[in-house]
Short mmCIF file of C-alpha atoms in Angstrom, two decimals:
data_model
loop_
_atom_site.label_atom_id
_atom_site.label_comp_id
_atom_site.label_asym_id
_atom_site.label_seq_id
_atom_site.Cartn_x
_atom_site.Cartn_y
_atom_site.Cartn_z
CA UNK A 20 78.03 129.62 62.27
CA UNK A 21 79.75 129.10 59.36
CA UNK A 22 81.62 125.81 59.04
CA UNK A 23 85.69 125.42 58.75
CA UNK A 24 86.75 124.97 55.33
CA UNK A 25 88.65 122.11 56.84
CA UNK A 26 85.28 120.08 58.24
CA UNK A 27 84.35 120.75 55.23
CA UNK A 28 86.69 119.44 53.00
CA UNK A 29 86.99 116.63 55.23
CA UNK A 30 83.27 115.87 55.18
CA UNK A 31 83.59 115.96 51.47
CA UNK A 32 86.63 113.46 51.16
CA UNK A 33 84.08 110.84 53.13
CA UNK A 34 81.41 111.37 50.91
CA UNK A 35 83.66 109.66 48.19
CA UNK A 36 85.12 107.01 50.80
CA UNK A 37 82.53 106.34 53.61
CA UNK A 38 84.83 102.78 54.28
CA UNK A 39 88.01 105.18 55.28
CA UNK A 40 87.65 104.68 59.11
CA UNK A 41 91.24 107.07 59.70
CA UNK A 42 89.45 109.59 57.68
CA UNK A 43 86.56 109.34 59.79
CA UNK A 44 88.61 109.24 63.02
CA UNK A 45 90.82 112.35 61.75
CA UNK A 46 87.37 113.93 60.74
CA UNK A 47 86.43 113.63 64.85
CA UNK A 48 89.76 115.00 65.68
CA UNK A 49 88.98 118.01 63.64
CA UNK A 50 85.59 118.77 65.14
CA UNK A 51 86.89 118.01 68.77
CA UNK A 52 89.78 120.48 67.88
CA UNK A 53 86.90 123.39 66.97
CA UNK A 54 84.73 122.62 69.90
CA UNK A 55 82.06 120.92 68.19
CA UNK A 56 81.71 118.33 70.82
CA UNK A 57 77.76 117.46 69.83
CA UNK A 58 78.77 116.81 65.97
CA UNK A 59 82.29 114.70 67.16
CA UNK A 60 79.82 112.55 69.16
CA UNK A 61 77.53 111.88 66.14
CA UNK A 62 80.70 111.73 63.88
CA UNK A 63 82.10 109.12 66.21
CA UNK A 64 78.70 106.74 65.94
CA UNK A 65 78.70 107.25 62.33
CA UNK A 66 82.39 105.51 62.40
CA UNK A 67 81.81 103.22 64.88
CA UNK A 68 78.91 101.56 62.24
CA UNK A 69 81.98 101.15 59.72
CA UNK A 70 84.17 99.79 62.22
CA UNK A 71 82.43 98.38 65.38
CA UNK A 72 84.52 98.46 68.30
CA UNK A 73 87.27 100.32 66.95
CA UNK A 74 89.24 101.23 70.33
CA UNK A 75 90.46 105.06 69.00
CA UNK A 76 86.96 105.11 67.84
CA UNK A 77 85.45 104.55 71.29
CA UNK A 78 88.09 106.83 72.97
CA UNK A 79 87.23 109.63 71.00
CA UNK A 80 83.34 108.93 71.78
CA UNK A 81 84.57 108.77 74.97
CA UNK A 82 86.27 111.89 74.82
CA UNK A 83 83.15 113.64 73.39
CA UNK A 84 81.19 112.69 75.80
CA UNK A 85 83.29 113.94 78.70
CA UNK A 86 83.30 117.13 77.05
CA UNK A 87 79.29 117.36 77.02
CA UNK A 88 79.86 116.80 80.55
CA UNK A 89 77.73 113.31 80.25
CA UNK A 90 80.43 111.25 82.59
CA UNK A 91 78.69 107.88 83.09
CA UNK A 92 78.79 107.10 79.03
CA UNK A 93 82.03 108.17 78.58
CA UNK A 94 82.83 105.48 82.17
CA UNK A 95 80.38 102.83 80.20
CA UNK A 96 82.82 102.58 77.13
CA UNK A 97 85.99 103.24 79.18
CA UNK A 98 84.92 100.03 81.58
CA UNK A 99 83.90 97.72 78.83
CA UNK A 100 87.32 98.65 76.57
CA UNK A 101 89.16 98.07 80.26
CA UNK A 102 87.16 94.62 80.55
CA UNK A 103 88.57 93.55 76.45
CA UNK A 104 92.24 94.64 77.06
CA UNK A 105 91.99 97.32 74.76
CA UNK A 106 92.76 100.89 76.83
CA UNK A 107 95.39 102.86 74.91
CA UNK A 108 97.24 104.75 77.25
CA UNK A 109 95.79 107.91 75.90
CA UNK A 110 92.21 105.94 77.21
CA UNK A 111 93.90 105.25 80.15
CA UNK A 112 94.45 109.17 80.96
CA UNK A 113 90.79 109.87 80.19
CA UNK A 114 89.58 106.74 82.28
CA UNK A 115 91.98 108.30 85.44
CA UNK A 116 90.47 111.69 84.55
CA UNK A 117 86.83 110.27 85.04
CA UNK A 118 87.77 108.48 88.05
CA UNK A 119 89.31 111.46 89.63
CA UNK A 120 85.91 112.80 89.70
CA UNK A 121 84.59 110.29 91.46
CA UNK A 122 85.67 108.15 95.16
CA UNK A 123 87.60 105.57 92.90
CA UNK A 124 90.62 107.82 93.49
CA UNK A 125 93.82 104.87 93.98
CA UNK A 126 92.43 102.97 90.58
CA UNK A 127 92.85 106.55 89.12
CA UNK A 128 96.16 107.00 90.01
CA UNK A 129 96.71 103.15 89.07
CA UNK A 130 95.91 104.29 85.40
CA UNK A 131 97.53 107.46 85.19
CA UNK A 132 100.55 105.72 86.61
CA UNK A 133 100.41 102.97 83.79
CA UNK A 134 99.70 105.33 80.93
CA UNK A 135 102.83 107.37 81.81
CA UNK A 136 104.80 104.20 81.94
CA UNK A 137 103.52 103.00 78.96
CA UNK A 138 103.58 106.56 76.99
CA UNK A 139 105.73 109.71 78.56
CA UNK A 140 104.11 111.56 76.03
CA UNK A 141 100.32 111.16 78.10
CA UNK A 142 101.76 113.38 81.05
CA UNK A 143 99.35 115.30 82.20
CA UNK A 144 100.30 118.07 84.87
CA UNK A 145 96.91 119.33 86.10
CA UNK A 146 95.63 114.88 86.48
CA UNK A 147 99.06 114.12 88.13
CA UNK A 148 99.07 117.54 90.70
CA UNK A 149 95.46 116.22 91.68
CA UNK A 150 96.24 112.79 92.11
CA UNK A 151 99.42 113.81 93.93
CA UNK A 152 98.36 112.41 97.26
CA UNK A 153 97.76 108.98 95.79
CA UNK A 154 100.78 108.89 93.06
CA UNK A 155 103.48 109.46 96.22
CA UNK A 156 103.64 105.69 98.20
CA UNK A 157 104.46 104.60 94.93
CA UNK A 158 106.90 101.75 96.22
CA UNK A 159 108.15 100.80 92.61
CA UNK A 160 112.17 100.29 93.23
CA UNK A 161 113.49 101.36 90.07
CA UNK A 162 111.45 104.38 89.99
CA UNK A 163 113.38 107.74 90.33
CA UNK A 164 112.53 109.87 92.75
CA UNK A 165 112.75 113.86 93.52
CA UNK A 166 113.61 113.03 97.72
CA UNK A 167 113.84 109.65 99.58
CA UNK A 168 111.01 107.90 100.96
CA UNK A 169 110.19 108.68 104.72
CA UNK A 170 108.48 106.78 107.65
CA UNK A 171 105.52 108.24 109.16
CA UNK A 172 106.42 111.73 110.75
CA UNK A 173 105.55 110.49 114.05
CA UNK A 174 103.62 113.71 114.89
CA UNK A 175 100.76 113.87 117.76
CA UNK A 176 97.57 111.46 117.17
CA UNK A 177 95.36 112.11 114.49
CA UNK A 178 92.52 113.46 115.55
CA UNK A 179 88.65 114.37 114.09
CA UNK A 180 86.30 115.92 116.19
CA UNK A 181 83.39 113.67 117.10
CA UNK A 182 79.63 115.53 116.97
CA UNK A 183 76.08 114.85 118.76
CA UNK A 184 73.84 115.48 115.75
CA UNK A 185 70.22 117.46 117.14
CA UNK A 186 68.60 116.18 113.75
CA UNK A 187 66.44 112.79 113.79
CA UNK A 188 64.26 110.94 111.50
CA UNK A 189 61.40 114.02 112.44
CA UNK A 190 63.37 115.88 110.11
CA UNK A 191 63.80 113.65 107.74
CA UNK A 192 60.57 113.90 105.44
CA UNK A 193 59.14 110.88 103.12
CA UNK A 194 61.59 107.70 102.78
CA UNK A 195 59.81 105.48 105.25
CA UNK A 196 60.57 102.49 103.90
CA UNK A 197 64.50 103.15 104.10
CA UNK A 198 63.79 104.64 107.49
CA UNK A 199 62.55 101.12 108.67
CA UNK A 200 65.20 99.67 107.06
CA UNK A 201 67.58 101.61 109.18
CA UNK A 202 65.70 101.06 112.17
CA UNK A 203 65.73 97.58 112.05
CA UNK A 204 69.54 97.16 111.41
CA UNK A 205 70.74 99.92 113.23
CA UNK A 206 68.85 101.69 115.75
CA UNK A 207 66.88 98.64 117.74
CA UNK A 208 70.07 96.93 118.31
CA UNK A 209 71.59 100.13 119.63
CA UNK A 210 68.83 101.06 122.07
CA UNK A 211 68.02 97.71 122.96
CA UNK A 212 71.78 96.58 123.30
CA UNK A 213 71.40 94.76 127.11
CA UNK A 214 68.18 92.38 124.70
CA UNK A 215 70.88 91.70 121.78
CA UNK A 216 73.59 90.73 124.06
CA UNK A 217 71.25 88.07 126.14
CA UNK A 218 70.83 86.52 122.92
CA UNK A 219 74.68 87.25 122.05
CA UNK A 220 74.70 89.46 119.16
CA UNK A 221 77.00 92.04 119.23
CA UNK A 222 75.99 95.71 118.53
CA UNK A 223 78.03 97.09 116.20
CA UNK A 224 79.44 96.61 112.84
CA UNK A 225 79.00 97.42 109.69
CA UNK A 226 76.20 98.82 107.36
CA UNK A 227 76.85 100.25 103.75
CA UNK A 228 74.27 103.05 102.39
CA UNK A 229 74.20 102.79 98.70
CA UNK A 230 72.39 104.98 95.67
CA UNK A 231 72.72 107.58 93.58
CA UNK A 232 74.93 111.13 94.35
CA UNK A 233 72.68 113.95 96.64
CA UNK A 234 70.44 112.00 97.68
CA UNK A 235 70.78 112.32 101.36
CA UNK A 236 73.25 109.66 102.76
CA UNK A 237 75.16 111.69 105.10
CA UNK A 238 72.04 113.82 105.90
CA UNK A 239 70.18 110.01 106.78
CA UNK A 240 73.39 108.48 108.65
CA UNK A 241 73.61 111.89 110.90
CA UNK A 242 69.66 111.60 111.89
CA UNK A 243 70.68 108.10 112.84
CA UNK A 244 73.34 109.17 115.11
CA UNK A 245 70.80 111.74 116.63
CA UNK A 246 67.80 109.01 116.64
CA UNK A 247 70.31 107.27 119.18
CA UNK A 248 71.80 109.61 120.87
CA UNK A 249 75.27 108.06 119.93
CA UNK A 250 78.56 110.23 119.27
CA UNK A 251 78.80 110.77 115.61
CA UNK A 252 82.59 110.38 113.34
CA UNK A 253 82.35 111.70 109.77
CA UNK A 254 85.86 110.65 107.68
CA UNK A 255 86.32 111.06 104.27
CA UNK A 256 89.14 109.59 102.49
CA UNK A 257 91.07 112.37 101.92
CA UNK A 258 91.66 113.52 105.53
CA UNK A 259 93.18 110.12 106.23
CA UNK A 260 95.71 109.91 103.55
CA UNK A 261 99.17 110.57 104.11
CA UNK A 262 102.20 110.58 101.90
CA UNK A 263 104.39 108.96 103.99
CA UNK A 264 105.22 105.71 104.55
CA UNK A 265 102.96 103.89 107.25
CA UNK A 266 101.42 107.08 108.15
CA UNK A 267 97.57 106.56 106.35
CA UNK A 268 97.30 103.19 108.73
CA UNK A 269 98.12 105.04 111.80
CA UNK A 270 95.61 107.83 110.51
CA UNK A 271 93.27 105.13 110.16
CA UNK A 272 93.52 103.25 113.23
CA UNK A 273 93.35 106.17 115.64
CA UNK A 274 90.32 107.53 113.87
CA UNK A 275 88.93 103.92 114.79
CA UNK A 276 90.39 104.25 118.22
CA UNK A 277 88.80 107.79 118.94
CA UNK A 278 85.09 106.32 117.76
CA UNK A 279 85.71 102.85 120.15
CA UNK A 280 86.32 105.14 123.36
CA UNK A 281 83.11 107.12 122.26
CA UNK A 282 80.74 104.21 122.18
CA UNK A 283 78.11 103.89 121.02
CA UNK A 284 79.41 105.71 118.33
CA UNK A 285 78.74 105.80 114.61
CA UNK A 286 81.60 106.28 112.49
CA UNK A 287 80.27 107.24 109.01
CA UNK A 288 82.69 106.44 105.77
CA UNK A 289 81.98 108.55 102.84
CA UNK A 290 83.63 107.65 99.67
CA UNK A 291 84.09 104.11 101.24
CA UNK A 292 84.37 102.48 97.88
CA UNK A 293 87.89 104.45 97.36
CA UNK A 294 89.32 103.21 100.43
CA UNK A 295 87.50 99.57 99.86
CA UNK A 296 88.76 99.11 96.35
CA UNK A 297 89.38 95.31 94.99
CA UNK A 298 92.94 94.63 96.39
CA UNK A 299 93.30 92.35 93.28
CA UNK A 300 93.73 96.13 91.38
CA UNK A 301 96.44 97.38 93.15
CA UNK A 302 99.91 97.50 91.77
CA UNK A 303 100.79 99.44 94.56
CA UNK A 304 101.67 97.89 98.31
CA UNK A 305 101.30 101.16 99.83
CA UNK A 306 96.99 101.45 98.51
CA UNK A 307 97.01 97.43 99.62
CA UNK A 308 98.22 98.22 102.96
CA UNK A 309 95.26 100.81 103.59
CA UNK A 310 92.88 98.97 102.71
CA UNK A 311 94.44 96.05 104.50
CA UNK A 312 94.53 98.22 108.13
CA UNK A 313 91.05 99.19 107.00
CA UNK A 314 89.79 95.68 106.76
CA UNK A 315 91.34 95.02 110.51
CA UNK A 316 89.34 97.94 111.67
CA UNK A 317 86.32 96.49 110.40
CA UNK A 318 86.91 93.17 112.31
CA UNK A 319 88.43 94.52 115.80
CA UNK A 320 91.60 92.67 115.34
CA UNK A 321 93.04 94.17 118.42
CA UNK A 322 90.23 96.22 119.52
CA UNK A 323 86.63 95.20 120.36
CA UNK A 324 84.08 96.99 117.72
CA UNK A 325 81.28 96.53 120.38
CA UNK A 326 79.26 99.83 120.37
CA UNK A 327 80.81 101.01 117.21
CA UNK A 328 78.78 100.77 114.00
CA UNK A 329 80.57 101.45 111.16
CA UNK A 330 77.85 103.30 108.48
CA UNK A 331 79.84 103.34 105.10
CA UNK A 332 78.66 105.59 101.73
CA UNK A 333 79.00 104.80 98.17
CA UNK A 334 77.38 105.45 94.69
CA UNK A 335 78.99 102.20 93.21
CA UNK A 336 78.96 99.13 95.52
CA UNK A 337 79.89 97.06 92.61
CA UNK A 338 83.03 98.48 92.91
CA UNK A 339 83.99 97.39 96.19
CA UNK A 340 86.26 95.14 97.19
CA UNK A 341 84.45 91.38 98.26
CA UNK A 342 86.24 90.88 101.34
CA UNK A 343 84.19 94.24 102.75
CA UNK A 344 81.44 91.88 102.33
CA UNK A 345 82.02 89.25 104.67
CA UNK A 346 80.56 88.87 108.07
CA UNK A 347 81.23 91.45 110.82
CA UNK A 348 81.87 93.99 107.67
CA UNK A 349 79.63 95.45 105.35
CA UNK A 350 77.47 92.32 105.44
CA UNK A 351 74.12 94.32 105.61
CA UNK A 352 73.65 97.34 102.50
CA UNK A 353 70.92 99.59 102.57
CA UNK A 354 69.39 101.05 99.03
CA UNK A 355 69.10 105.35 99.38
CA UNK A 356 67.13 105.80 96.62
CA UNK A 357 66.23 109.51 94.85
CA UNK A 358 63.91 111.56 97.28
CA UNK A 359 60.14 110.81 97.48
CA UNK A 360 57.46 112.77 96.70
CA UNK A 361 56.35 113.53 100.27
CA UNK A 362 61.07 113.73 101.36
CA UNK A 363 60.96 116.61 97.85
CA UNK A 364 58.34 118.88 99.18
CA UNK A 365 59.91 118.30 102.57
CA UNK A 366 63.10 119.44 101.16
CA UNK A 367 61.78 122.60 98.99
CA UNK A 368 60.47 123.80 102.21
CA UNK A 369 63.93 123.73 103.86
CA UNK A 370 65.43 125.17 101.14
CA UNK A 371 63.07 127.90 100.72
CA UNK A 372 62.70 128.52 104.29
CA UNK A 373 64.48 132.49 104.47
CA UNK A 374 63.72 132.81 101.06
CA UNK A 375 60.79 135.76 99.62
CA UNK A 376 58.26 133.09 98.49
CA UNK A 377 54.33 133.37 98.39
CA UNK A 378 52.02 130.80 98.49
CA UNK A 379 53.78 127.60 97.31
CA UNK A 380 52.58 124.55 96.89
CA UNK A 381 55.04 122.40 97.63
CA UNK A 382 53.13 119.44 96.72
CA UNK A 383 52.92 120.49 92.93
CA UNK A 384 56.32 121.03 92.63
CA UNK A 385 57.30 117.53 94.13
CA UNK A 386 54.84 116.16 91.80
CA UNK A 387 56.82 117.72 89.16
CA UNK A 388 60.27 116.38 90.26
CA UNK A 389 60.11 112.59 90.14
CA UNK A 390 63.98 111.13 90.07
CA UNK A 391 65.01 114.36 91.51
CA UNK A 392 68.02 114.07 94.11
CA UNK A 393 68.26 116.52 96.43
CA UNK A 394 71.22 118.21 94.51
CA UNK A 395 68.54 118.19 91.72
CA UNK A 396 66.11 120.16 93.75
CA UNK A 397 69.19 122.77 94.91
CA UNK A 398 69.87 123.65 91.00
CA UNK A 399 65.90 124.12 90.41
CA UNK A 400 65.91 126.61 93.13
CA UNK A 401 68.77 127.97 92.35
CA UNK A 402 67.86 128.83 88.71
CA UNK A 403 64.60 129.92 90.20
CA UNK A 404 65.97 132.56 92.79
CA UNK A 405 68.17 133.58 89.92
CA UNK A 406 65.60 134.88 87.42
CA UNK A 407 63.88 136.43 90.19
CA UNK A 408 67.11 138.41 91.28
CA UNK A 409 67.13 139.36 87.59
CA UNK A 410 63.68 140.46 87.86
CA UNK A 411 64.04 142.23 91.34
CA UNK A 412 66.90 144.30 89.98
CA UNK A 413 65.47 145.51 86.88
CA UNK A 414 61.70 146.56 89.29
CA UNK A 415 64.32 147.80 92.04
CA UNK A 416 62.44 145.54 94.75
CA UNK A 417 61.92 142.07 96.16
CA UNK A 418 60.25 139.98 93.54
CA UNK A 419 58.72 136.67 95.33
CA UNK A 420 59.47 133.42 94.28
CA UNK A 421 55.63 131.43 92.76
CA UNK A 422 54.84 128.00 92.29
CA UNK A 423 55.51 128.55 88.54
CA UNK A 424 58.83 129.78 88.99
CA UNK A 425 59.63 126.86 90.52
CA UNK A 426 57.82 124.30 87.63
CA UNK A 427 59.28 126.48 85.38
CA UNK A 428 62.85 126.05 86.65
CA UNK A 429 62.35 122.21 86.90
CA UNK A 430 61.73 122.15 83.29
CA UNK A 431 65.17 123.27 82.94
CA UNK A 432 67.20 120.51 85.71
CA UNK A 433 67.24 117.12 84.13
CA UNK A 434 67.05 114.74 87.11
CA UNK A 435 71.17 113.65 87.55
CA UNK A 436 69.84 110.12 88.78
CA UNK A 437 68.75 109.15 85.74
CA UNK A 438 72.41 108.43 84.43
CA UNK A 439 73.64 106.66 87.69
CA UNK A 440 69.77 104.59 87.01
CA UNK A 441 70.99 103.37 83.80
CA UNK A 442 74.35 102.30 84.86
CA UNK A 443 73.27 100.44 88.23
CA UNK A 444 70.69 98.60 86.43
CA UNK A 445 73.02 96.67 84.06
CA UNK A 446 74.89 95.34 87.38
CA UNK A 447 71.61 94.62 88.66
CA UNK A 448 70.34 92.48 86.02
CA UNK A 449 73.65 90.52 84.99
CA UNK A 450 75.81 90.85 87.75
CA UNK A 451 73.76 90.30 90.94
CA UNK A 452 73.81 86.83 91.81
CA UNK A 453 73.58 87.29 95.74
CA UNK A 454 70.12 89.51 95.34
CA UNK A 455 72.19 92.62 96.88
CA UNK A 456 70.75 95.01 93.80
CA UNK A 457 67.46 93.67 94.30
CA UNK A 458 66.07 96.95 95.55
CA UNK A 459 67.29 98.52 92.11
CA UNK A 460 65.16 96.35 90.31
CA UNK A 461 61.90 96.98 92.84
CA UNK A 462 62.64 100.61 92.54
CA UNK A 463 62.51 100.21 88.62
CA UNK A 464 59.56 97.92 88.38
CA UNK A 465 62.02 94.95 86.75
CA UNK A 466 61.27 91.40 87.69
CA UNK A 467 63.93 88.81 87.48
#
């Protein structure tokens, strides 16, 4: 494809001033504008060796890499430009719009909020109508609003519907060593609950799963619940939250309340580090008194938690609030990492299970998958099945799926855990003074 003149001409005018950093920034403009997201990106490292830590610079990397859909670089330079002081509110918008894909939904209505404040001109409609539900208990006096603020609706109980999951650890393949782990911290103190109390340990509390995205942490947390035979509660933030005033605590609490008359019951948190975010962050008294009513869940203010085991979800840990850490909380974390070799050929066989297939060997294809999350191993059979439907319509007939099709496709995935890898370890190495990344490192092969 032939190259705009403008590019061009730009490209030319650097040539003859390589110092010129606005020329180089308006030259990454330019090639964002076109679409050229690969050549901004390179355009942007080229400037950023003229002027090192330029923040507009480092926005528009940012920006680029967003684009190429590579989310934890473009979080990387957003958190260390949040950590100097230097967000523009234009960064700010971007940061929000990263968070937004991610559980760290109130600090990304925190920035949009601040952005707008700080620059009208950042609105963005589509960010602010999917943020809506956590831009709305915005308790800020002076600012104007469409209809006045309302106290909780005062409607019947909330109310989720509790499950008895069939599934157990049988059915989980591989992961052994986080399957002990959960045994030891979970499921011996709930079948042997009449030993614990002789020695006065409560059963219950809290345990957070941690790792990378799709790799299993609901599946793991409902085999628990069947291992036990205990009632299972899933609750995600979103079906708590509520935009009226004192109406997300009362949410809250009776979802608690529901999972204390089931006992034992495992109530599993998915996205807990959005509704444990650091309270320190919050502008907001609305976000602070959620996580506040959250927090006197946890510690059976004025209920007893005994029988209830609170099983809480996250990809960043680092990002929750300390106080979730105390005792009687989420004092115990348990590392998920990617899928096994012996969980990934496990999994294949589930997901090819009603599908026309001859003769695979699982084995070779787990072999072939190392880092793979289980979301990994969906898109390789996806793209699989997909050239074979290609291939079935053109012969007019069911075309099975080979072993090769499936090394073939895997060629194509590029393990997603690899990106969440590189960001966890730098919190592991230089910000893990209690040991609680330690597993991180052991998974890597680092030694302290």
């Amino acid at each position: 494809m032939e190259e705009p003149a403008e590019i061009k001409a730009l490209k030319d005018a650097l040539a003859f001033s390589p110092e010129n950093v606005p020329l180089h920034l308006h030259l990454v403009r330019t090639l964002q504008k076109y679409g050229r997201h690969e050549a901004a990106l390179e355009a942007c490292k080229e400037a950023l060796r003229v002027s090192p830590q330029n923040p507009e610079l480092e926005h528009a990397m940012a920006q680029a890499y967003l684009q190429l859909e590579k989310r934890d670089e473009a979080l990387v330079i957003l958190e260390s430009q949040e950590k100097r002081g230097v967000l523009t509110p234009a960064a700010q918008v971007t940061f929000a719009r990263l968070l937004s894909q991610t559980t760290e939904l109130i600090k990304a209505a925190q920035l949009y909020l601040a952005a707008k404040e700080a620059d009208p001109s950042c609105e963005d409609a589509e960010l602010e109508e999917e943020l809506a539900p956590f831009l709305m208990d915005d308790p800020v006096e002076d600012r104007p609003r469409t209809e006045p603020l309302r106290e909780g609706r005062g409607d019947a109980p909330y109310q989720i519907d509790p499950e008895r999951p069939r599934i157990t650890f049988a059915d989980v393949g591989g992961m052994d060593a986080v399957k002990e782990d959960i045994r030891m911290k979970i499921i011996h103190p709930i079948a042997h609950a009449d030993l614990f109390k002789a020695y006065g340990k409560a059963v219950g509390g809290g345990i957070l799963l941690y790792g990378p995205p799709g790799c299993g942490k609901t599946y793991l947390a409902r085999a628990t619940a069947g291992e036990v035979k205990a009632s299972f509660y899933t609750l995600g933030l979103h079906e708590v939250l509520d935009m009226y005033i004192g109406q997300s605590e009362k949410n809250l609490h009776e979802v608690f309340q529901q999972a204390r008359r089931s006992a034992p019951t495992i109530l599993f948190i998915d996205e807990v580090d959005a509704l444990g975010a650091n309270r320190n962050d919050l502008r907001h008294s609305a976000g602070r008194n959620v996580i506040n009513q959250f927090l006197s869940e946890l510690d059976g203010v004025e209920s007893s938690n005994d029988g209830l085991l609170v099983l809480g979800a996250t990809n960043a840990p680092w990002h929750l609030d300390s106080a979730l850490r105390r005792p009687g909380r989420f004092d115990q974390i348990i590392f998920v990492p990617p899928p096994d070799e012996e969980a990934r050929a496990a999994i294949l066989r589930v997901m090819l299970k009603d599908k026309p297939a001859e003769n695979i060997n699982y084995e070779a294809v787990a072999r072939r998958t190392d880092g793979f999350s289980g979301a990994d191993l969906k898109a390789v059979v996806e793209r699989a099945v997909e050239q074979k439907l290609d291939e079935a319509m053109k012969k007019g007939g069911l075309v099975p799926l080979s072993t090769k099709d499936l090394e073939q496709s895997a060629k194509k995935v590029k393990p997603s855990t690899k990106e969440w890898f590189a960001a966890a370890r730098n919190y592991a190495l230089y910000a893990n003074q209690a040991g609680l990344y330690d597993d991180i490192l052991a998974y890597l092969g680092i030694k302290k």
